[in-house]
Amino acid sequence: MRKYIVTGLLIWVPLGITLWVLHLLVSTMDQSLLLLPEEFQTEHWLGMHIPGMGVLLSLLILFATGLITANFIGQHMLRFWEGLLGRIPVVKSIYNSVKQVSDTLFSGSGNAFSKALLIRYPHTDAWAMAFLTGKP
């Protein structure tokens, strides 16, 4: 009986967490609709809220941002903002860390992590999981 309960948990827990994370992401992105003027919100012109419309708005914003920064003026604006963020003490460390991780995850080569490893860290009696991100 215990074997079947554990097997059931191994099936339902990842599925439940995946659905919960997706719901959290979609509902968070739906909050971006509140930035729009009221006449552009779905409640105004359809009479009801449609879940997921914020995902479309978020994708549109991401596309527009990528389109703008792909040219010379956009690159100049990006360097300006990164330079500005680099002068603020706490923001600098947070931004640089997040930028380094996101650059690795979304690298164009598709090899963000080539291998999972176990290393002895923080001391010789402990093991930690690490990811190989390049050739040593």
Tab-separated table of N, CA and C in Angstrom:
chain	number	residue	atom	x	y	z
A	1	MET	N	0.824	-1.198	0.000
A	1	MET	CA	0.000	0.000	0.000
A	1	MET	C	0.861	1.252	0.000
A	2	ARG	N	1.926	1.227	0.791
A	2	ARG	CA	2.806	2.398	0.858
A	2	ARG	C	3.434	2.683	-0.511
A	3	LYS	N	3.785	1.634	-1.231
A	3	LYS	CA	4.384	1.765	-2.557
A	3	LYS	C	3.455	2.512	-3.507
A	4	TYR	N	2.157	2.225	-3.436
A	4	TYR	CA	1.196	2.857	-4.321
A	4	TYR	C	0.973	4.325	-3.959
A	5	ILE	N	1.020	4.631	-2.670
A	5	ILE	CA	0.872	6.027	-2.243
A	5	ILE	C	2.068	6.847	-2.719
A	6	VAL	N	3.267	6.298	-2.562
A	6	VAL	CA	4.469	7.005	-3.023
A	6	VAL	C	4.432	7.178	-4.536
A	7	THR	N	4.012	6.150	-5.259
A	7	THR	CA	3.904	6.247	-6.714
A	7	THR	C	2.888	7.318	-7.103
A	8	GLY	N	1.765	7.352	-6.407
A	8	GLY	CA	0.762	8.390	-6.660
A	8	GLY	C	1.304	9.778	-6.407
A	9	LEU	N	2.068	9.916	-5.308
A	9	LEU	CA	2.690	11.209	-5.020
A	9	LEU	C	3.674	11.619	-6.108
A	10	LEU	N	4.450	10.657	-6.593
A	10	LEU	CA	5.419	10.959	-7.641
A	10	LEU	C	4.750	11.402	-8.936
A	11	ILE	N	3.503	11.016	-9.124
A	11	ILE	CA	2.753	11.450	-10.305
A	11	ILE	C	2.085	12.803	-10.065
A	12	TRP	N	1.394	12.940	-8.927
A	12	TRP	CA	0.573	14.124	-8.702
A	12	TRP	C	1.325	15.352	-8.210
A	13	VAL	N	2.379	15.187	-7.423
A	13	VAL	CA	3.091	16.358	-6.883
A	13	VAL	C	3.720	17.193	-7.996
A	14	PRO	N	4.484	16.606	-8.931
A	14	PRO	CA	5.034	17.447	-10.003
A	14	PRO	C	3.950	18.092	-10.871
A	15	LEU	N	2.877	17.346	-11.130
A	15	LEU	CA	1.783	17.894	-11.927
A	15	LEU	C	1.110	19.056	-11.197
A	16	GLY	N	0.855	18.866	-9.907
A	16	GLY	CA	0.224	19.924	-9.119
A	16	GLY	C	1.094	21.166	-9.026
A	17	ILE	N	2.377	20.980	-8.798
A	17	ILE	CA	3.280	22.131	-8.702
A	17	ILE	C	3.386	22.838	-10.047
A	18	THR	N	3.424	22.076	-11.133
A	18	THR	CA	3.476	22.679	-12.471
A	18	THR	C	2.237	23.517	-12.732
A	19	LEU	N	1.068	22.980	-12.422
A	19	LEU	CA	-0.171	23.737	-12.626
A	19	LEU	C	-0.220	24.969	-11.735
A	20	TRP	N	0.256	24.837	-10.497
A	20	TRP	CA	0.275	25.970	-9.573
A	20	TRP	C	1.203	27.082	-10.092
A	21	VAL	N	2.388	26.704	-10.582
A	21	VAL	CA	3.331	27.702	-11.096
A	21	VAL	C	2.758	28.377	-12.339
A	22	LEU	N	2.150	27.599	-13.240
A	22	LEU	CA	1.537	28.185	-14.429
A	22	LEU	C	0.420	29.151	-14.055
A	23	HIS	N	-0.402	28.762	-13.091
A	23	HIS	CA	-1.476	29.649	-12.632
A	23	HIS	C	-0.893	30.930	-12.046
A	24	LEU	N	0.155	30.797	-11.251
A	24	LEU	CA	0.807	31.964	-10.660
A	24	LEU	C	1.362	32.885	-11.736
A	25	LEU	N	2.023	32.319	-12.751
A	25	LEU	CA	2.593	33.132	-13.832
A	25	LEU	C	1.506	33.837	-14.637
A	26	VAL	N	0.466	33.099	-15.009
A	26	VAL	CA	-0.601	33.699	-15.812
A	26	VAL	C	-1.321	34.787	-15.021
A	27	SER	N	-1.630	34.532	-13.758
A	27	SER	CA	-2.334	35.547	-12.971
A	27	SER	C	-1.444	36.760	-12.720
A	28	THR	N	-0.135	36.554	-12.586
A	28	THR	CA	0.774	37.689	-12.423
A	28	THR	C	0.845	38.501	-13.715
A	29	MET	N	0.937	37.811	-14.855
A	29	MET	CA	0.962	38.525	-16.129
A	29	MET	C	-0.357	39.232	-16.404
A	30	ASP	N	-1.469	38.665	-15.936
A	30	ASP	CA	-2.760	39.324	-16.103
A	30	ASP	C	-2.821	40.653	-15.351
A	31	GLN	N	-2.002	40.797	-14.332
A	31	GLN	CA	-1.952	42.064	-13.606
A	31	GLN	C	-1.397	43.184	-14.481
A	32	SER	N	-0.635	42.828	-15.522
A	32	SER	CA	-0.107	43.850	-16.425
A	32	SER	C	-1.225	44.556	-17.185
A	33	LEU	N	-2.383	43.920	-17.299
A	33	LEU	CA	-3.518	44.558	-17.965
A	33	LEU	C	-3.997	45.793	-17.211
A	34	LEU	N	-3.726	45.842	-15.919
A	34	LEU	CA	-4.142	46.994	-15.130
A	34	LEU	C	-3.360	48.247	-15.501
A	35	LEU	N	-2.241	48.088	-16.219
A	35	LEU	CA	-1.467	49.235	-16.681
A	35	LEU	C	-2.137	49.931	-17.866
A	36	LEU	N	-3.004	49.198	-18.559
A	36	LEU	CA	-3.692	49.757	-19.714
A	36	LEU	C	-4.817	50.689	-19.278
A	37	PRO	N	-5.147	51.675	-20.102
A	37	PRO	CA	-6.337	52.481	-19.804
A	37	PRO	C	-7.580	51.586	-19.754
A	38	GLU	N	-8.568	52.003	-19.018
A	38	GLU	CA	-9.744	51.164	-18.772
A	38	GLU	C	-10.465	50.752	-20.056
A	39	GLU	N	-10.482	51.606	-21.057
A	39	GLU	CA	-11.192	51.254	-22.297
A	39	GLU	C	-10.498	50.149	-23.097
A	40	PHE	N	-9.227	49.855	-22.786
A	40	PHE	CA	-8.513	48.772	-23.466
A	40	PHE	C	-8.540	47.466	-22.669
A	41	GLN	N	-9.051	47.470	-21.468
A	41	GLN	CA	-9.115	46.252	-20.661
A	41	GLN	C	-10.299	45.401	-21.108
A	42	THR	N	-10.121	44.065	-21.017
A	42	THR	CA	-11.148	43.152	-21.538
A	42	THR	C	-12.485	43.294	-20.822
A	43	GLU	N	-12.475	43.676	-19.559
A	43	GLU	CA	-13.734	43.842	-18.838
A	43	GLU	C	-14.578	44.949	-19.458
A	44	HIS	N	-13.923	45.944	-20.021
A	44	HIS	CA	-14.650	47.086	-20.591
A	44	HIS	C	-15.280	46.723	-21.936
A	45	TRP	N	-14.533	46.086	-22.831
A	45	TRP	CA	-15.081	45.850	-24.163
A	45	TRP	C	-15.671	44.464	-24.361
A	46	LEU	N	-15.444	43.533	-23.420
A	46	LEU	CA	-16.086	42.215	-23.511
A	46	LEU	C	-17.065	41.961	-22.370
A	47	GLY	N	-16.947	42.757	-21.318
A	47	GLY	CA	-17.827	42.588	-20.177
A	47	GLY	C	-17.380	41.521	-19.193
A	48	MET	N	-16.230	40.896	-19.446
A	48	MET	CA	-15.719	39.865	-18.547
A	48	MET	C	-14.198	39.780	-18.655
A	49	HIS	N	-13.594	39.231	-17.613
A	49	HIS	CA	-12.143	39.041	-17.608
A	49	HIS	C	-11.800	37.732	-18.306
A	50	ILE	N	-10.842	37.790	-19.204
A	50	ILE	CA	-10.388	36.576	-19.896
A	50	ILE	C	-8.984	36.258	-19.390
A	51	PRO	N	-8.829	35.168	-18.626
A	51	PRO	CA	-7.502	34.807	-18.139
A	51	PRO	C	-6.549	34.541	-19.302
A	52	GLY	N	-5.342	35.038	-19.183
A	52	GLY	CA	-4.334	34.810	-20.208
A	52	GLY	C	-4.107	35.985	-21.132
A	53	MET	N	-4.981	36.979	-21.099
A	53	MET	CA	-4.774	38.146	-21.950
A	53	MET	C	-3.514	38.910	-21.526
A	54	GLY	N	-3.182	38.834	-20.254
A	54	GLY	CA	-1.953	39.457	-19.775
A	54	GLY	C	-0.714	38.779	-20.345
A	55	VAL	N	-0.825	37.485	-20.644
A	55	VAL	CA	0.281	36.761	-21.275
A	55	VAL	C	0.536	37.353	-22.661
A	56	LEU	N	-0.543	37.606	-23.409
A	56	LEU	CA	-0.392	38.211	-24.728
A	56	LEU	C	0.219	39.599	-24.637
A	57	LEU	N	-0.232	40.389	-23.667
A	57	LEU	CA	0.333	41.728	-23.483
A	57	LEU	C	1.806	41.634	-23.097
A	58	SER	N	2.149	40.699	-22.218
A	58	SER	CA	3.547	40.523	-21.810
A	58	SER	C	4.414	40.115	-22.993
A	59	LEU	N	3.916	39.200	-23.830
A	59	LEU	CA	4.657	38.796	-25.027
A	59	LEU	C	4.833	39.965	-25.992
A	60	LEU	N	3.807	40.788	-26.116
A	60	LEU	CA	3.893	41.969	-26.975
A	60	LEU	C	4.939	42.956	-26.450
A	61	ILE	N	4.971	43.141	-25.129
A	61	ILE	CA	5.964	44.032	-24.520
A	61	ILE	C	7.369	43.480	-24.720
A	62	LEU	N	7.546	42.161	-24.522
A	62	LEU	CA	8.855	41.542	-24.738
A	62	LEU	C	9.304	41.666	-26.192
A	63	PHE	N	8.388	41.459	-27.119
A	63	PHE	CA	8.717	41.586	-28.538
A	63	PHE	C	9.122	43.014	-28.876
A	64	ALA	N	8.341	43.974	-28.393
A	64	ALA	CA	8.649	45.384	-28.671
A	64	ALA	C	9.992	45.778	-28.066
A	65	THR	N	10.272	45.301	-26.864
A	65	THR	CA	11.556	45.604	-26.220
A	65	THR	C	12.708	45.018	-27.035
A	66	GLY	N	12.576	43.782	-27.472
A	66	GLY	CA	13.612	43.169	-28.300
A	66	GLY	C	13.791	43.893	-29.619
A	67	LEU	N	12.693	44.330	-30.216
A	67	LEU	CA	12.745	45.052	-31.483
A	67	LEU	C	13.460	46.392	-31.320
A	68	ILE	N	13.157	47.087	-30.227
A	68	ILE	CA	13.762	48.403	-29.988
A	68	ILE	C	15.254	48.282	-29.696
A	69	THR	N	15.628	47.303	-28.868
A	69	THR	CA	17.036	47.192	-28.472
A	69	THR	C	17.908	46.523	-29.525
A	70	ALA	N	17.323	46.050	-30.610
A	70	ALA	CA	18.109	45.403	-31.656
A	70	ALA	C	18.803	46.407	-32.573
A	71	ASN	N	18.508	47.691	-32.431
A	71	ASN	CA	19.156	48.672	-33.295
A	71	ASN	C	20.149	49.527	-32.508
A	72	PHE	N	20.817	50.439	-33.176
A	72	PHE	CA	21.879	51.251	-32.585
A	72	PHE	C	21.364	52.108	-31.429
A	73	ILE	N	20.247	52.762	-31.614
A	73	ILE	CA	19.707	53.646	-30.576
A	73	ILE	C	19.286	52.828	-29.358
A	74	GLY	N	18.670	51.685	-29.592
A	74	GLY	CA	18.267	50.815	-28.489
A	74	GLY	C	19.458	50.298	-27.703
A	75	GLN	N	20.533	49.946	-28.384
A	75	GLN	CA	21.748	49.496	-27.705
A	75	GLN	C	22.333	50.620	-26.855
A	76	HIS	N	22.294	51.839	-27.373
A	76	HIS	CA	22.787	52.993	-26.617
A	76	HIS	C	21.938	53.217	-25.360
A	77	MET	N	20.607	53.107	-25.513
A	77	MET	CA	19.717	53.261	-24.355
A	77	MET	C	19.966	52.166	-23.332
A	78	LEU	N	20.195	50.943	-23.789
A	78	LEU	CA	20.452	49.819	-22.897
A	78	LEU	C	21.744	50.025	-22.112
A	79	ARG	N	22.792	50.466	-22.785
A	79	ARG	CA	24.060	50.742	-22.096
A	79	ARG	C	23.896	51.852	-21.068
A	80	PHE	N	23.087	52.867	-21.400
A	80	PHE	CA	22.832	53.968	-20.466
A	80	PHE	C	22.157	53.448	-19.197
A	81	TRP	N	21.089	52.654	-19.345
A	81	TRP	CA	20.353	52.146	-18.188
A	81	TRP	C	21.190	51.172	-17.367
A	82	GLU	N	21.975	50.312	-18.035
A	82	GLU	CA	22.844	49.401	-17.300
A	82	GLU	C	23.917	50.172	-16.542
A	83	GLY	N	24.429	51.237	-17.143
A	83	GLY	CA	25.402	52.080	-16.451
A	83	GLY	C	24.787	52.770	-15.249
A	84	LEU	N	23.542	53.213	-15.404
A	84	LEU	CA	22.834	53.861	-14.295
A	84	LEU	C	22.579	52.873	-13.157
A	85	LEU	N	22.124	51.657	-13.495
A	85	LEU	CA	21.884	50.637	-12.476
A	85	LEU	C	23.186	50.200	-11.814
A	86	GLY	N	24.295	50.266	-12.558
A	86	GLY	CA	25.595	49.877	-12.030
A	86	GLY	C	26.159	50.847	-11.010
A	87	ARG	N	25.545	52.011	-10.876
A	87	ARG	CA	26.010	53.006	-9.901
A	87	ARG	C	25.254	52.937	-8.574
A	88	ILE	N	24.196	52.168	-8.509
A	88	ILE	CA	23.401	52.068	-7.286
A	88	ILE	C	23.884	50.833	-6.526
A	89	PRO	N	24.427	50.997	-5.310
A	89	PRO	CA	25.112	49.899	-4.621
A	89	PRO	C	24.345	48.575	-4.516
A	90	VAL	N	23.186	48.537	-3.937
A	90	VAL	CA	22.472	47.266	-3.742
A	90	VAL	C	21.900	46.771	-5.063
A	91	VAL	N	21.371	47.685	-5.847
A	91	VAL	CA	20.766	47.328	-7.129
A	91	VAL	C	21.823	46.732	-8.056
A	92	LYS	N	23.033	47.256	-8.006
A	92	LYS	CA	24.122	46.783	-8.865
A	92	LYS	C	24.377	45.295	-8.662
A	93	SER	N	24.500	44.865	-7.417
A	93	SER	CA	24.800	43.455	-7.164
A	93	SER	C	23.635	42.555	-7.551
A	94	ILE	N	22.418	42.974	-7.271
A	94	ILE	CA	21.246	42.168	-7.641
A	94	ILE	C	21.130	42.088	-9.158
A	95	TYR	N	21.233	43.234	-9.820
A	95	TYR	CA	21.061	43.271	-11.283
A	95	TYR	C	22.138	42.451	-11.983
A	96	ASN	N	23.381	42.615	-11.560
A	96	ASN	CA	24.467	41.879	-12.205
A	96	ASN	C	24.318	40.368	-12.012
A	97	SER	N	23.896	39.936	-10.828
A	97	SER	CA	23.695	38.504	-10.582
A	97	SER	C	22.573	37.946	-11.446
A	98	VAL	N	21.451	38.632	-11.466
A	98	VAL	CA	20.305	38.167	-12.257
A	98	VAL	C	20.646	38.192	-13.746
A	99	LYS	N	21.355	39.214	-14.182
A	99	LYS	CA	21.741	39.314	-15.592
A	99	LYS	C	22.678	38.178	-15.989
A	100	GLN	N	23.613	37.833	-15.119
A	100	GLN	CA	24.542	36.748	-15.419
A	100	GLN	C	23.799	35.416	-15.543
A	101	VAL	N	22.877	35.150	-14.635
A	101	VAL	CA	22.105	33.902	-14.690
A	101	VAL	C	21.214	33.883	-15.929
A	102	SER	N	20.530	34.990	-16.216
A	102	SER	CA	19.644	35.001	-17.384
A	102	SER	C	20.432	34.922	-18.683
A	103	ASP	N	21.597	35.547	-18.752
A	103	ASP	CA	22.433	35.421	-19.954
A	103	ASP	C	22.863	33.976	-20.165
A	104	THR	N	23.155	33.270	-19.071
A	104	THR	CA	23.545	31.866	-19.180
A	104	THR	C	22.353	31.012	-19.610
A	105	LEU	N	21.202	31.229	-18.985
A	105	LEU	CA	20.017	30.424	-19.298
A	105	LEU	C	19.525	30.639	-20.721
A	106	PHE	N	19.558	31.882	-21.174
A	106	PHE	CA	19.019	32.199	-22.497
A	106	PHE	C	20.122	32.395	-23.532
A	107	SER	N	21.239	31.715	-23.344
A	107	SER	CA	22.351	31.856	-24.280
A	107	SER	C	21.937	31.337	-25.653
A	108	GLY	N	22.454	31.967	-26.672
A	108	GLY	CA	22.099	31.604	-28.043
A	108	GLY	C	22.627	30.253	-28.464
A	109	SER	N	23.633	29.726	-27.765
A	109	SER	CA	24.215	28.449	-28.166
A	109	SER	C	23.332	27.269	-27.795
A	110	GLY	N	22.428	27.462	-26.863
A	110	GLY	CA	21.556	26.369	-26.432
A	110	GLY	C	22.220	25.429	-25.449
A	111	ASN	N	23.448	25.723	-25.058
A	111	ASN	CA	24.177	24.875	-24.103
A	111	ASN	C	24.374	25.623	-22.799
A	112	ALA	N	23.290	26.077	-22.189
A	112	ALA	CA	23.412	26.832	-20.947
A	112	ALA	C	24.088	25.976	-19.882
A	113	PHE	N	23.631	24.760	-19.715
A	113	PHE	CA	24.243	23.840	-18.759
A	113	PHE	C	24.525	22.553	-19.509
A	114	SER	N	25.806	22.232	-19.680
A	114	SER	CA	26.113	21.043	-20.458
A	114	SER	C	26.117	19.776	-19.616
A	115	LYS	N	26.288	19.908	-18.278
A	115	LYS	CA	26.348	18.740	-17.419
A	115	LYS	C	25.926	19.111	-16.004
A	116	ALA	N	25.303	18.155	-15.319
A	116	ALA	CA	25.043	18.301	-13.893
A	116	ALA	C	26.137	17.552	-13.144
A	117	LEU	N	26.658	18.156	-12.083
A	117	LEU	CA	27.777	17.582	-11.350
A	117	LEU	C	27.503	17.584	-9.858
A	118	LEU	N	28.178	16.719	-9.132
A	118	LEU	CA	28.207	16.773	-7.674
A	118	LEU	C	29.602	17.237	-7.267
A	119	ILE	N	29.668	18.259	-6.435
A	119	ILE	CA	30.957	18.772	-5.974
A	119	ILE	C	30.971	18.810	-4.456
A	120	ARG	N	32.143	18.765	-3.888
A	120	ARG	CA	32.279	18.879	-2.433
A	120	ARG	C	32.254	20.361	-2.074
A	121	TYR	N	31.138	20.804	-1.515
A	121	TYR	CA	30.972	22.206	-1.152
A	121	TYR	C	29.918	22.291	-0.076
A	122	PRO	N	29.984	23.063	0.894
A	122	PRO	CA	30.972	24.074	1.282
A	122	PRO	C	32.167	23.507	2.050
A	123	HIS	N	32.135	22.212	2.389
A	123	HIS	CA	33.295	21.579	3.019
A	123	HIS	C	33.418	20.161	2.466
A	124	THR	N	34.459	19.457	2.831
A	124	THR	CA	34.744	18.156	2.211
A	124	THR	C	33.749	17.058	2.573
A	125	ASP	N	32.971	17.241	3.640
A	125	ASP	CA	31.988	16.227	4.024
A	125	ASP	C	30.614	16.466	3.415
A	126	ALA	N	30.447	17.545	2.691
A	126	ALA	CA	29.146	17.871	2.107
A	126	ALA	C	29.227	17.839	0.586
A	127	TRP	N	28.124	17.519	-0.024
A	127	TRP	CA	28.037	17.499	-1.478
A	127	TRP	C	26.987	18.509	-1.924
A	128	ALA	N	27.226	19.167	-3.038
A	128	ALA	CA	26.270	20.113	-3.604
A	128	ALA	C	26.158	19.858	-5.103
A	129	MET	N	24.991	20.163	-5.660
A	129	MET	CA	24.800	20.006	-7.094
A	129	MET	C	25.326	21.260	-7.782
A	130	ALA	N	26.016	21.073	-8.892
A	130	ALA	CA	26.552	22.179	-9.675
A	130	ALA	C	26.278	21.906	-11.141
A	131	PHE	N	26.360	22.940	-11.937
A	131	PHE	CA	26.133	22.809	-13.376
A	131	PHE	C	27.367	23.300	-14.112
A	132	LEU	N	27.808	22.514	-15.063
A	132	LEU	CA	28.933	22.887	-15.904
A	132	LEU	C	28.404	23.810	-16.991
A	133	THR	N	28.915	25.032	-17.018
A	133	THR	CA	28.412	26.022	-17.978
A	133	THR	C	29.375	26.277	-19.122
A	134	GLY	N	30.551	25.721	-19.069
A	134	GLY	CA	31.518	25.912	-20.143
A	134	GLY	C	32.624	24.882	-20.016
A	135	LYS	N	33.525	24.896	-20.924
A	135	LYS	CA	34.655	23.973	-20.880
A	135	LYS	C	35.742	24.555	-19.994
A	136	PRO	N	36.252	23.771	-19.025
A	136	PRO	CA	37.303	24.288	-18.139
A	136	PRO	C	38.633	24.413	-18.867
